[in-house]
CSV table of C-alpha atoms and ligand atoms in Angstrom, one decimal:
chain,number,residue,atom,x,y,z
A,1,UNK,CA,0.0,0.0,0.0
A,2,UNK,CA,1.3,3.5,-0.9
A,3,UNK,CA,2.4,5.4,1.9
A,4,UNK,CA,0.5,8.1,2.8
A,5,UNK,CA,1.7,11.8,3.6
A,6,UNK,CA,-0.4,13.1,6.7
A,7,UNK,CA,-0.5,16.8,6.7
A,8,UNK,CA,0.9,17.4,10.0
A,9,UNK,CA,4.6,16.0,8.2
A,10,UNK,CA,6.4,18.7,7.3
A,11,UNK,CA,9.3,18.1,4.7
A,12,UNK,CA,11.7,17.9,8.2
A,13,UNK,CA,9.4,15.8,9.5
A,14,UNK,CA,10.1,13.3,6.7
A,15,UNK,CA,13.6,13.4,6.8
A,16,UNK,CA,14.0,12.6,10.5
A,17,UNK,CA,11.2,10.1,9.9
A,18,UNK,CA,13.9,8.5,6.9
A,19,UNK,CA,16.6,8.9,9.5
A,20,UNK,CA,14.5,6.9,12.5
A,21,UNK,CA,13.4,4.1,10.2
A,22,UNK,CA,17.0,3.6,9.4
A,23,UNK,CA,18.0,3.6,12.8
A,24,UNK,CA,15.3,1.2,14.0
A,25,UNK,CA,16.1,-0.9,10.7
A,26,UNK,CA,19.7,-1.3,11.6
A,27,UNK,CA,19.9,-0.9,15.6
A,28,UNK,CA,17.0,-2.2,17.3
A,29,UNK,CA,15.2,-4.9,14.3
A,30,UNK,CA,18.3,-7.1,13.6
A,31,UNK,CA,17.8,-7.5,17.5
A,32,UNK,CA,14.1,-7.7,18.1
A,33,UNK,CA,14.6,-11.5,18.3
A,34,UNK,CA,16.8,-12.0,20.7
A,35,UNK,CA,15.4,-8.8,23.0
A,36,UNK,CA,12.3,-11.0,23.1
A,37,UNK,CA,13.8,-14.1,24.6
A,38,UNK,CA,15.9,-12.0,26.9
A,39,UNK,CA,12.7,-10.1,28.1
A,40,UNK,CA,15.1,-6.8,27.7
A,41,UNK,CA,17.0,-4.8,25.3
A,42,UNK,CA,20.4,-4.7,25.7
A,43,UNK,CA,21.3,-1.7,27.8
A,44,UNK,CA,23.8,0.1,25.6
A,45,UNK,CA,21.2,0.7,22.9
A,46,UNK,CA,19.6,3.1,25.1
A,47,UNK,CA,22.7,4.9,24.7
A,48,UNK,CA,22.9,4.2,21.0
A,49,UNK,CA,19.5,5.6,20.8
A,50,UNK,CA,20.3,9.0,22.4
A,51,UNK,CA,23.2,9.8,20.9
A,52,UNK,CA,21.4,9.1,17.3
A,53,UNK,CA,18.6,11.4,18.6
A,54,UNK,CA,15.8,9.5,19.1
A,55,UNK,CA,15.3,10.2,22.5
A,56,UNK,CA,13.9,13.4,24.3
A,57,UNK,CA,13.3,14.5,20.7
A,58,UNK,CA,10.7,17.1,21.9
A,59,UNK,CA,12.5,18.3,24.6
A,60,UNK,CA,14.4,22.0,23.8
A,61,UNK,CA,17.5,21.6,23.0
A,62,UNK,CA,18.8,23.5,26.4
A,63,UNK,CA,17.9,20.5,28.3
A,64,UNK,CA,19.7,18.1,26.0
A,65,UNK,CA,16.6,17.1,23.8
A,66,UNK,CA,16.3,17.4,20.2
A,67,UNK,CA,14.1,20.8,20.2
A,68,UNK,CA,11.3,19.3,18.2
A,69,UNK,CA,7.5,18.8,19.1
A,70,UNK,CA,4.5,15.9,19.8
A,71,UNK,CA,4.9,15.5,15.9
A,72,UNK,CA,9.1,14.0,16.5
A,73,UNK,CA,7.3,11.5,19.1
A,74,UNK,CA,4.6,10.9,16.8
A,75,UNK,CA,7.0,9.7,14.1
A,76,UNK,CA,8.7,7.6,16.2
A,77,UNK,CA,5.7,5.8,17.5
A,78,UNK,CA,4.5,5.5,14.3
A,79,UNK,CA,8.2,3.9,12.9
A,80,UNK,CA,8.7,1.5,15.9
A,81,UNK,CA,5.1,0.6,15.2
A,82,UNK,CA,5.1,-0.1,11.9
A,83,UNK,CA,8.6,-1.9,11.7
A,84,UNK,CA,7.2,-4.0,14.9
A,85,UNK,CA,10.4,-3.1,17.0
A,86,UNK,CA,8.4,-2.8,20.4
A,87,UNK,CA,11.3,-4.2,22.9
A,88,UNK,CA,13.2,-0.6,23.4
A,89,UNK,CA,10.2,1.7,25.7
A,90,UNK,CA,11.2,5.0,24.3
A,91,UNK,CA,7.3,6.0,23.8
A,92,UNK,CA,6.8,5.7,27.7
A,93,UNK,CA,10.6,7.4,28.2
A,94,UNK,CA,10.6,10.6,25.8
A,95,UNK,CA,7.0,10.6,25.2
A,96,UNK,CA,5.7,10.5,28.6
A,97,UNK,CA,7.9,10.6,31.2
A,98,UNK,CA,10.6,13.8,30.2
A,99,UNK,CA,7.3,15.3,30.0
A,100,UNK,CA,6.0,15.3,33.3
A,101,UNK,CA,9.6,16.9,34.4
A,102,UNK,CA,9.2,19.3,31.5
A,103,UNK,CA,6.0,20.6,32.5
A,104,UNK,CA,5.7,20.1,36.0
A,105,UNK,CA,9.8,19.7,37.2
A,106,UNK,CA,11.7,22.7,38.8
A,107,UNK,CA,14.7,24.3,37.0
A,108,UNK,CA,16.9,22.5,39.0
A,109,UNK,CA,15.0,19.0,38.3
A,110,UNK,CA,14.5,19.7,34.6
A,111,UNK,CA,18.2,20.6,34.6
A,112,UNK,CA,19.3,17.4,36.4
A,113,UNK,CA,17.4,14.9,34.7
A,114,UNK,CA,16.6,15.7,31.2
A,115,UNK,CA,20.4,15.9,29.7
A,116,UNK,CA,20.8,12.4,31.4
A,117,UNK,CA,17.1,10.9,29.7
A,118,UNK,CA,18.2,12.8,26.4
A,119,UNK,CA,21.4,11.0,25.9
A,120,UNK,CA,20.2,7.2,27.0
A,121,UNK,CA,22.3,7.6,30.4
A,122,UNK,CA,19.0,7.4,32.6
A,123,UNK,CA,16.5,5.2,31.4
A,124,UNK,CA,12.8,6.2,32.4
A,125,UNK,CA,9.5,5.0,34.1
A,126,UNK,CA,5.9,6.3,35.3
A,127,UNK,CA,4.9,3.6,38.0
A,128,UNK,CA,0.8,4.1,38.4
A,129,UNK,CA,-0.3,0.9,38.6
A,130,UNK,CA,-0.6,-1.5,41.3
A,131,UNK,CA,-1.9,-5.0,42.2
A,132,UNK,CA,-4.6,-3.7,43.7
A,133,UNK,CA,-5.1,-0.3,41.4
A,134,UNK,CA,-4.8,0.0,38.1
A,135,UNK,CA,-8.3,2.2,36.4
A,136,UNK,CA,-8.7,2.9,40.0
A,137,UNK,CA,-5.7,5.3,40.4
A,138,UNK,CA,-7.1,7.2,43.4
A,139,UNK,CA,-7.1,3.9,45.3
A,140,UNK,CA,-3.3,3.4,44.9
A,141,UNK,CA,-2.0,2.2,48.2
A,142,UNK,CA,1.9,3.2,48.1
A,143,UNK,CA,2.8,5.9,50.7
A,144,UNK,CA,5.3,8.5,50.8
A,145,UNK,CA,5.7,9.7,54.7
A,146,UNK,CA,7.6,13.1,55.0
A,147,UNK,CA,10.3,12.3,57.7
A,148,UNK,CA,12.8,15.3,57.9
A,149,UNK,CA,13.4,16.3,54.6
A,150,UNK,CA,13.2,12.8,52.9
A,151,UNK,CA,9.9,11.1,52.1
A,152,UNK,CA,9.8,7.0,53.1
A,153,UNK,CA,8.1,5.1,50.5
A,154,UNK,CA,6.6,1.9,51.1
A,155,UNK,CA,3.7,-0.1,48.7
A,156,UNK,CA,4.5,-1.5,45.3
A,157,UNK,CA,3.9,-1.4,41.7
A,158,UNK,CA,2.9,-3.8,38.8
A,159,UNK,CA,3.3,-3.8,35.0
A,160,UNK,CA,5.7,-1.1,34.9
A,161,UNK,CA,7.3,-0.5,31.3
A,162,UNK,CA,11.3,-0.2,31.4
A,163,UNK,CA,10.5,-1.8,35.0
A,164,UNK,CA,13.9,-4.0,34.6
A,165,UNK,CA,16.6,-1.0,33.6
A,166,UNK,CA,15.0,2.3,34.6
A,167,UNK,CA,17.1,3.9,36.9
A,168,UNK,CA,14.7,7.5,37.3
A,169,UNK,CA,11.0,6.3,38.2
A,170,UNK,CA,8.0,8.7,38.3
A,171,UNK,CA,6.6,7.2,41.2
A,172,UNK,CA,2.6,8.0,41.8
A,173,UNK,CA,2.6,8.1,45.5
A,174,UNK,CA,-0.1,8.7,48.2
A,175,UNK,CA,1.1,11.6,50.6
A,176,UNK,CA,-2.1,12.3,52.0
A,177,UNK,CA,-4.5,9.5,51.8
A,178,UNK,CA,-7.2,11.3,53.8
A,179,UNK,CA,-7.6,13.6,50.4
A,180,UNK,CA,-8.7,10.7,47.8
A,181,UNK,CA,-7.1,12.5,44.8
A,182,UNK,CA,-5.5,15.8,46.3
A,183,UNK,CA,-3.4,13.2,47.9
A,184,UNK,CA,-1.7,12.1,45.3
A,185,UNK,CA,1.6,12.9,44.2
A,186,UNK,CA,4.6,12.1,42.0
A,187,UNK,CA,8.2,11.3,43.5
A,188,UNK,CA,11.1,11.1,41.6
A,189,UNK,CA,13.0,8.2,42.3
A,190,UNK,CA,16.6,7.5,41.6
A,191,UNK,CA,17.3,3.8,42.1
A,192,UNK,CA,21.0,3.7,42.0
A,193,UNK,CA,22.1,2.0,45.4
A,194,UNK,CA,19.1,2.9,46.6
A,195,UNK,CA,18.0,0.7,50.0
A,196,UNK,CA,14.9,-0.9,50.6
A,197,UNK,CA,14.1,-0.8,46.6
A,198,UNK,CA,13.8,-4.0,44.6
A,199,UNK,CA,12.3,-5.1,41.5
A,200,UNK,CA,10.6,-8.2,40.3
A,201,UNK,CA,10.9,-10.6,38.0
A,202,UNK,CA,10.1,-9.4,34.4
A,203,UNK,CA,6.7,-10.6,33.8
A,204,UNK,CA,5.9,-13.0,30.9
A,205,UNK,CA,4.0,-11.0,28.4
A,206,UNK,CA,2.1,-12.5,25.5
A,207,UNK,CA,3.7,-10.2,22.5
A,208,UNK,CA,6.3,-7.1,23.6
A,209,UNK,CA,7.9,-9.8,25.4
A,210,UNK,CA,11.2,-7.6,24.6
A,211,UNK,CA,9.9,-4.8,26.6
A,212,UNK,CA,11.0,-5.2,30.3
A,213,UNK,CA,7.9,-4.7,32.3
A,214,UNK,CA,8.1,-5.8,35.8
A,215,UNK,CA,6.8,-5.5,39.6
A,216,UNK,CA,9.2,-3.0,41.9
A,217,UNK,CA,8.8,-3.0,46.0
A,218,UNK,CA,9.2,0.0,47.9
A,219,UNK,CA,10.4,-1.2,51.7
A,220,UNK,CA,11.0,2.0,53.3
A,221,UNK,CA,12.8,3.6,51.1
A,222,UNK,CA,14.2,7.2,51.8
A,223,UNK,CA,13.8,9.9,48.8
A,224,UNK,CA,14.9,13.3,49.7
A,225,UNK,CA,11.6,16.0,49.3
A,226,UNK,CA,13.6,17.7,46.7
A,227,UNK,CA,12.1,14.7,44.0
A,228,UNK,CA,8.3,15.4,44.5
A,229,UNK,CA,7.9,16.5,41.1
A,230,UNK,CA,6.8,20.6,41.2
A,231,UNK,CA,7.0,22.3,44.4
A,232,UNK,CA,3.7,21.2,45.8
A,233,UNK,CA,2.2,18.2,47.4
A,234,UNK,CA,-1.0,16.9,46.4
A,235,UNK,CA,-0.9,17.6,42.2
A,236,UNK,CA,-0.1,14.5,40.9
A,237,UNK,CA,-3.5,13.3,39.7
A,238,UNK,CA,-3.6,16.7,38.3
A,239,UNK,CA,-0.3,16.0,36.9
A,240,UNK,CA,-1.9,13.2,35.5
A,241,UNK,CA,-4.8,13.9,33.9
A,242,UNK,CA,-3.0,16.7,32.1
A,243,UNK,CA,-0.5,14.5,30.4
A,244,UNK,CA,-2.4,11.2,29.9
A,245,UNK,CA,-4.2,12.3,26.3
A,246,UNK,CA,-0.8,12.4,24.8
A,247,UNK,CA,0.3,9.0,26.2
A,248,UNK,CA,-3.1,8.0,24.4
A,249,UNK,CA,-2.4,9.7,21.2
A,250,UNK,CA,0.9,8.0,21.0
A,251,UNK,CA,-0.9,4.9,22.1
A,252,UNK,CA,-3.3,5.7,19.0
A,253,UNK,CA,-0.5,6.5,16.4
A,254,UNK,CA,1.4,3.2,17.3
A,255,UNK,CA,-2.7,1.4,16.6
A,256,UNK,CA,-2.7,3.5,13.3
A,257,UNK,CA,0.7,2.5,12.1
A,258,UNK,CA,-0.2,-1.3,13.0
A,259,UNK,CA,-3.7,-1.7,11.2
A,260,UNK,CA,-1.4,-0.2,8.1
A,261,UNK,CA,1.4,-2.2,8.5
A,262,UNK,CA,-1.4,-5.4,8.5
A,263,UNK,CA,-3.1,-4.2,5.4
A,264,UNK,CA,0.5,-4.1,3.8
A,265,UNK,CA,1.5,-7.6,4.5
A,266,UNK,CA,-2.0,-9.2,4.1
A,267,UNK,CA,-2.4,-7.6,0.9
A,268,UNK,CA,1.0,-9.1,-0.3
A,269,UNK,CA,0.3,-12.3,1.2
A,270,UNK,CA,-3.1,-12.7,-0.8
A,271,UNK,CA,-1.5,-12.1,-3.6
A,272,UNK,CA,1.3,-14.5,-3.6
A,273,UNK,CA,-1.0,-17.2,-2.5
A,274,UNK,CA,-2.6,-19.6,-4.8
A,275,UNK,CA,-5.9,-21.4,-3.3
A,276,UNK,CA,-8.3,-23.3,-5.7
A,277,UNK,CA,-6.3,-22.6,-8.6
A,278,UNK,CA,-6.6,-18.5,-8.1
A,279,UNK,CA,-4.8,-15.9,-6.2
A,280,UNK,CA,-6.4,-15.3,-2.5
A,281,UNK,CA,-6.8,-12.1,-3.5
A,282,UNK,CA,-9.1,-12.7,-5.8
A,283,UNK,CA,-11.6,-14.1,-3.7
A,284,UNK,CA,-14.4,-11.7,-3.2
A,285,UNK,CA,-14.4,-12.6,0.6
A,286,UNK,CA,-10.9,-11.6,0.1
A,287,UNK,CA,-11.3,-8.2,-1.4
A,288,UNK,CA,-14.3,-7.2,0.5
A,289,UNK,CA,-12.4,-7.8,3.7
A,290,UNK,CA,-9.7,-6.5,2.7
A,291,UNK,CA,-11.6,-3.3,1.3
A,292,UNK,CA,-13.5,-3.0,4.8
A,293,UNK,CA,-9.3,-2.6,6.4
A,294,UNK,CA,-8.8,-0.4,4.1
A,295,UNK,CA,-11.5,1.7,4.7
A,296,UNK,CA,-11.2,1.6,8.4
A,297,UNK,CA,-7.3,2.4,8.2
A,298,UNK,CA,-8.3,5.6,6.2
A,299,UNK,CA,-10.7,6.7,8.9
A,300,UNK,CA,-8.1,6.6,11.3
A,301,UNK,CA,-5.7,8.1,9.5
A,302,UNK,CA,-8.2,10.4,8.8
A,303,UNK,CA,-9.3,11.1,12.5
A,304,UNK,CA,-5.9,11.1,13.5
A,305,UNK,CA,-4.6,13.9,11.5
A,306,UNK,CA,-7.2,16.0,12.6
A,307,UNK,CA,-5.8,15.3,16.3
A,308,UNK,CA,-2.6,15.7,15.7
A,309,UNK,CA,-3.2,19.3,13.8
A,310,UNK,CA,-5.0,19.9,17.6
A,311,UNK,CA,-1.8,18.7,19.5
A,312,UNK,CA,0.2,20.8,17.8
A,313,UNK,CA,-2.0,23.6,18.5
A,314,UNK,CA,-2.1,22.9,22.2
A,315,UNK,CA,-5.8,22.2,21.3
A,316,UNK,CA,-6.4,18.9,21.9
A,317,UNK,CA,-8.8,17.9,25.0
A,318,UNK,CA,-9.1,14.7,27.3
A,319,UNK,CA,-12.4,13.7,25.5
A,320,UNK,CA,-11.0,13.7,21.9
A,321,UNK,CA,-7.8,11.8,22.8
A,322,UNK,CA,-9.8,8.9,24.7
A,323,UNK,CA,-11.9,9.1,21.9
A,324,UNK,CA,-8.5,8.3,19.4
A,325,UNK,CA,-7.7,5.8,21.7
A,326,UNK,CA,-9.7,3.7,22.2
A,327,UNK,CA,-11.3,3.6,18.5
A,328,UNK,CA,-8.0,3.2,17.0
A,329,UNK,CA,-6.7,0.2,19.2
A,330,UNK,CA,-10.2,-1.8,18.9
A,331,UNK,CA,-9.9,-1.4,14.9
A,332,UNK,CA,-6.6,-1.9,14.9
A,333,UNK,CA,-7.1,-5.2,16.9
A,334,UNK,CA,-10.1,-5.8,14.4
A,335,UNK,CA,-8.0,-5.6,11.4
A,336,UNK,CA,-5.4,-7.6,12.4
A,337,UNK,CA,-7.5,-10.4,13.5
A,338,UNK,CA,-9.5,-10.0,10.1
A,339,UNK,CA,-5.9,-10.1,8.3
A,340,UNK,CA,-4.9,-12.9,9.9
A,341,UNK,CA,-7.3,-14.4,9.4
A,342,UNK,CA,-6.5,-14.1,5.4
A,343,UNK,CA,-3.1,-15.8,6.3
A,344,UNK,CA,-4.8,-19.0,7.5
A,345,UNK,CA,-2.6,-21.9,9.2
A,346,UNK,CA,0.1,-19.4,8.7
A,347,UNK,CA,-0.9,-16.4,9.9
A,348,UNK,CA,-0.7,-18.6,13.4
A,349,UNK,CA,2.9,-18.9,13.0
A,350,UNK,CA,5.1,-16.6,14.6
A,351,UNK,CA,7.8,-16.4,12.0
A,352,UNK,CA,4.8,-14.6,9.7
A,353,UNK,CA,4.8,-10.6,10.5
A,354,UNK,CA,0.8,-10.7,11.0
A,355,UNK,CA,0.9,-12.8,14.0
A,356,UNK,CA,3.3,-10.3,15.6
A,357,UNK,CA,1.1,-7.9,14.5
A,358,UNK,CA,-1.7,-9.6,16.4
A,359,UNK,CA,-0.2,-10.5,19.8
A,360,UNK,CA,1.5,-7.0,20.3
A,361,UNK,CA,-2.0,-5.0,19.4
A,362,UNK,CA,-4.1,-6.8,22.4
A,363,UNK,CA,-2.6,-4.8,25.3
A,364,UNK,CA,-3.3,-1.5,23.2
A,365,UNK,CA,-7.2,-1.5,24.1
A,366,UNK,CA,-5.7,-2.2,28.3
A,367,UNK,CA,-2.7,-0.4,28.7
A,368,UNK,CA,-2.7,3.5,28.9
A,369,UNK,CA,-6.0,3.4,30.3
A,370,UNK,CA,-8.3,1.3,29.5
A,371,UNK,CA,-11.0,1.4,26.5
A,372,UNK,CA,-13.6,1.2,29.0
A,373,UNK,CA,-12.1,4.0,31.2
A,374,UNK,CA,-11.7,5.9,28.0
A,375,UNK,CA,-15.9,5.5,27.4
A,376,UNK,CA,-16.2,6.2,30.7
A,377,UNK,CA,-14.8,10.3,29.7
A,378,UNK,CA,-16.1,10.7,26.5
A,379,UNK,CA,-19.6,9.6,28.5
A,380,UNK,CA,-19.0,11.8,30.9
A,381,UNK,CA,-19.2,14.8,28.2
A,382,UNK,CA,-22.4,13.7,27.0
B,1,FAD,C1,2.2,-4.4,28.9
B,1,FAD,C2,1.7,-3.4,29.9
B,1,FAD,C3,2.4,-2.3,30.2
B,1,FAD,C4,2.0,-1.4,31.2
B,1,FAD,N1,2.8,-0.3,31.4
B,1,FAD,C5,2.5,0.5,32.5
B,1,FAD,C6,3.4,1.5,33.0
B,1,FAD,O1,4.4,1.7,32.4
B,1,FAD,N2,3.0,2.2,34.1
B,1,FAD,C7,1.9,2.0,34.8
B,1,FAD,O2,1.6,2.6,35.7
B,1,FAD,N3,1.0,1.0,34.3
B,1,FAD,C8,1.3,0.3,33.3
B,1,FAD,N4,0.4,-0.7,32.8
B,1,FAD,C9,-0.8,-0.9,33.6
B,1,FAD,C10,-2.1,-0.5,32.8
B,1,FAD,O3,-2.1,0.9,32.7
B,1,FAD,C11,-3.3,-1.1,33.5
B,1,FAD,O4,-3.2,-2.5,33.3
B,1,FAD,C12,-4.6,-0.6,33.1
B,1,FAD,O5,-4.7,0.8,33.5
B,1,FAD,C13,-5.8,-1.4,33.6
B,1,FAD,O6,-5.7,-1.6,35.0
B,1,FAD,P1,-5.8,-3.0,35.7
B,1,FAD,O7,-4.9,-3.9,34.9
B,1,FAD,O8,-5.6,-2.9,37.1
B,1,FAD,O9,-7.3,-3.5,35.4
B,1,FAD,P2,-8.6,-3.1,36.2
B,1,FAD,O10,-8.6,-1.7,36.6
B,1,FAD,O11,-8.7,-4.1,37.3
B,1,FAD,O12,-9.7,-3.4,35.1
B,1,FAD,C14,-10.2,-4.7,34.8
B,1,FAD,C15,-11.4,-4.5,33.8
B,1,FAD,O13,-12.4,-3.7,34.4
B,1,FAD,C16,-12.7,-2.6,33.5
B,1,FAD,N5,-13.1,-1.5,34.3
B,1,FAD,C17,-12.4,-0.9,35.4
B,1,FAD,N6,-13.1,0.2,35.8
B,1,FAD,C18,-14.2,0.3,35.1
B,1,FAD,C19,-15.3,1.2,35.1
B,1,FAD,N7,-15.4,2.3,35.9
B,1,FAD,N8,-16.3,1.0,34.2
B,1,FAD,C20,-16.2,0.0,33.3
B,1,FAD,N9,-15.2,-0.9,33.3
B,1,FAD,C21,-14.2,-0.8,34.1
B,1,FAD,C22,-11.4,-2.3,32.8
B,1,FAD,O14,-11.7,-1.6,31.6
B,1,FAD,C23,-10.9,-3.8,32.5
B,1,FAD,O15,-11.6,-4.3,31.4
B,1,FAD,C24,0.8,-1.6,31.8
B,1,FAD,C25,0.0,-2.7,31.6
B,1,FAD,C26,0.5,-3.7,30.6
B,1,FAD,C27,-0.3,-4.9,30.4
């Protein structure tokens, strides 16, 4: 399938999107494999990664980012998306977390942390969710006691992206419990010989399985006040809500880029393949299916453009963005289940890109927030 060009892609845009899919295609893909049985990337690619430029990309420049916008994390999503290199957790790194330290950090913070995220020495985390709390965020049970001028942490955390090699976690913490959600902060949380902190075992995922998400344990561990993120106790869920649409539009661009990348193989596949005497493709169960993706991946596009002209305008609300989540990953899901369907036996075969395809897109309708939670706000604005 043709490539399309969104509007939002400038003609810088598309050469920093050439550059990244060359990166990806000869840093992280040759290693996808073996980042999958290890449960991890290798650590030095991290490095490799920000000294190419792919990290902190919309981060000014003064901090040690790349001094571009949403639309630099957009085209990375949408390139580690569509080349199926999911093992190396730079959306939840550059895309989320250097933004909460942009937006909400002190000087001093933004100063400390950034250069170090920018160039792949720190590695980066948001730890929400718990056993017992994951839509539920207000319930979150991990404490952060002042004591002096340190806080002590204890609870824990589940299914926490770059859980194995982060070394700076945005912890979301309960400082006041008594204040349901004005209770809630964020702590910065440097792990580096750090007592009383541990993490789990890497938990057994069925597709990203080179992404390192794991369980971490907090067991009175001491973080000195000056790592609450902001000056103030009690703004985190604020924090929160502000930046969770554009974790969902990234979470959205990476759906786009997958329903396009299935279309793209299918479409190949049906060809090629001979059933009855006749190409697959030209099956009229074929076509119409495969003219139904098409038309859905269009609408997508389609919507998501539209978002992303209202990113970059600072436009874009809460509603719209769980709105672009949520209908994004369940076509996306849709499509790739219809596609793989096309492949038949072999579409169940992991060396065949569509089955990839199909067991990295489930977690996109759960992680993020999930698409229930997501009907739950658009309802809300009814
Ligand atoms: C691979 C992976 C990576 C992740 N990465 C991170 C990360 O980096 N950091 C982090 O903090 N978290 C992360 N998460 C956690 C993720 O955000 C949560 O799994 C998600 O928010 C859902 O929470 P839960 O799993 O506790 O499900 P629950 O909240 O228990 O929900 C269970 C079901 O109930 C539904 N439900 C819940 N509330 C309602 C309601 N009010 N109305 C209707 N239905 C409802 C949900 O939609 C879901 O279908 C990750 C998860 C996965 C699987």
């Amino acid at each position: 399938m043709a490539e399309n060009r969104s509007p939002w892609i400038t003609d810088d845009l598309v050469l920093f999107q050439d550059s990244i899919r060359k990166f990806i295609e000869r840093e992280l893909a040759p290693h996808e494999e073996r980042w999958w049985k290890q449960q991890h990337v290798d650590r030095e690619v991290w490095r490799k990664a920000g000294e190419f430029g792919m990290l902190c990309a919309s981060i000014p420049e003064e901090y040690g980012g790349g001094g571009g916008t949403f639309a630099h994390e957009a085209i990375i999503a949408l390139e580690q998306s569509r080349a199926m290199v999911s093992s190396l957790g730079t959306n939840v790194h550059s895309g989320i977390v250097a933004h909460y330290i942009l937006r909400y950090g002190t000087e001093e913070q933004k100063r400390k942390w950034l250069p170090k995220m920018a160039s792949g020495a720190s590695v980066a985390a948001i730890a929400m969710s718990e056993p017992g709390a994951g839509s539920d965020l207000k319930s979150i049970k991990t404490r952060a006691v002042r004591d002096g001028d340190h806080y002590v942490i204890n609870g824990s955390k589940t299914f926490i992206s770059n859980g194995l090699l982060a070394d700076l976690i945005c912890v979301v913490v309960k400082t006041d419990p008594a204040q349901g959600a004005r209770g809630v902060s964020i702590v910065v949380v440097e792990t580096d010989d750090l007592p009383g902190f541990r993490r789990g075992r890497v938990l057994e995922k069925m597709g990203q399985k080179g992404q390192d998400t794991a369980e971490l344990f907090f067991d009175d561990v001491r973080v000195p006040c000056a790592n609450l993120l902001g000056t103030e106790e009690g703004k985190g869920f604020y924090q929160l809500m502000q930046q969770l649409p554009q974790e969902r539009m990234i979470i959205a661009l990476g759906a786009l880029s997958a329903m396009e990348k299935a279309l793209e193989v299918t479409t190949a596949y049906v060809r090629e393949r001979k059933v009855f005497g006749a190409s697959l493709l030209d099956m009229q169960n074929t076509r119409f299916k495969l003219a139904e993706c098409k038309t859905h991946a269009t609408i997508a596009r389609t919507f998501i453009d539209d978002c992303m002209a209202k990113v970059l305008r600072g436009e874009l609300d809460a509603e719209t963005a769980a709105m672009a989540k949520w209908w994004c990953t369940q076509r996306s899901c849709e499509i790739i289940d219809e596609c793989l369907q096309l492949h038949g036996g072999y579409g169940y075969m992991m060396e065949y890109p569509i089955a990839r395809l199909y067991v990295n897109a489930r977690v996109s309708k759960i992680f993020g927030g999930s698409n229930e939670i997501m009907k739950e706000l658009i309802a809300r604005t009814l």
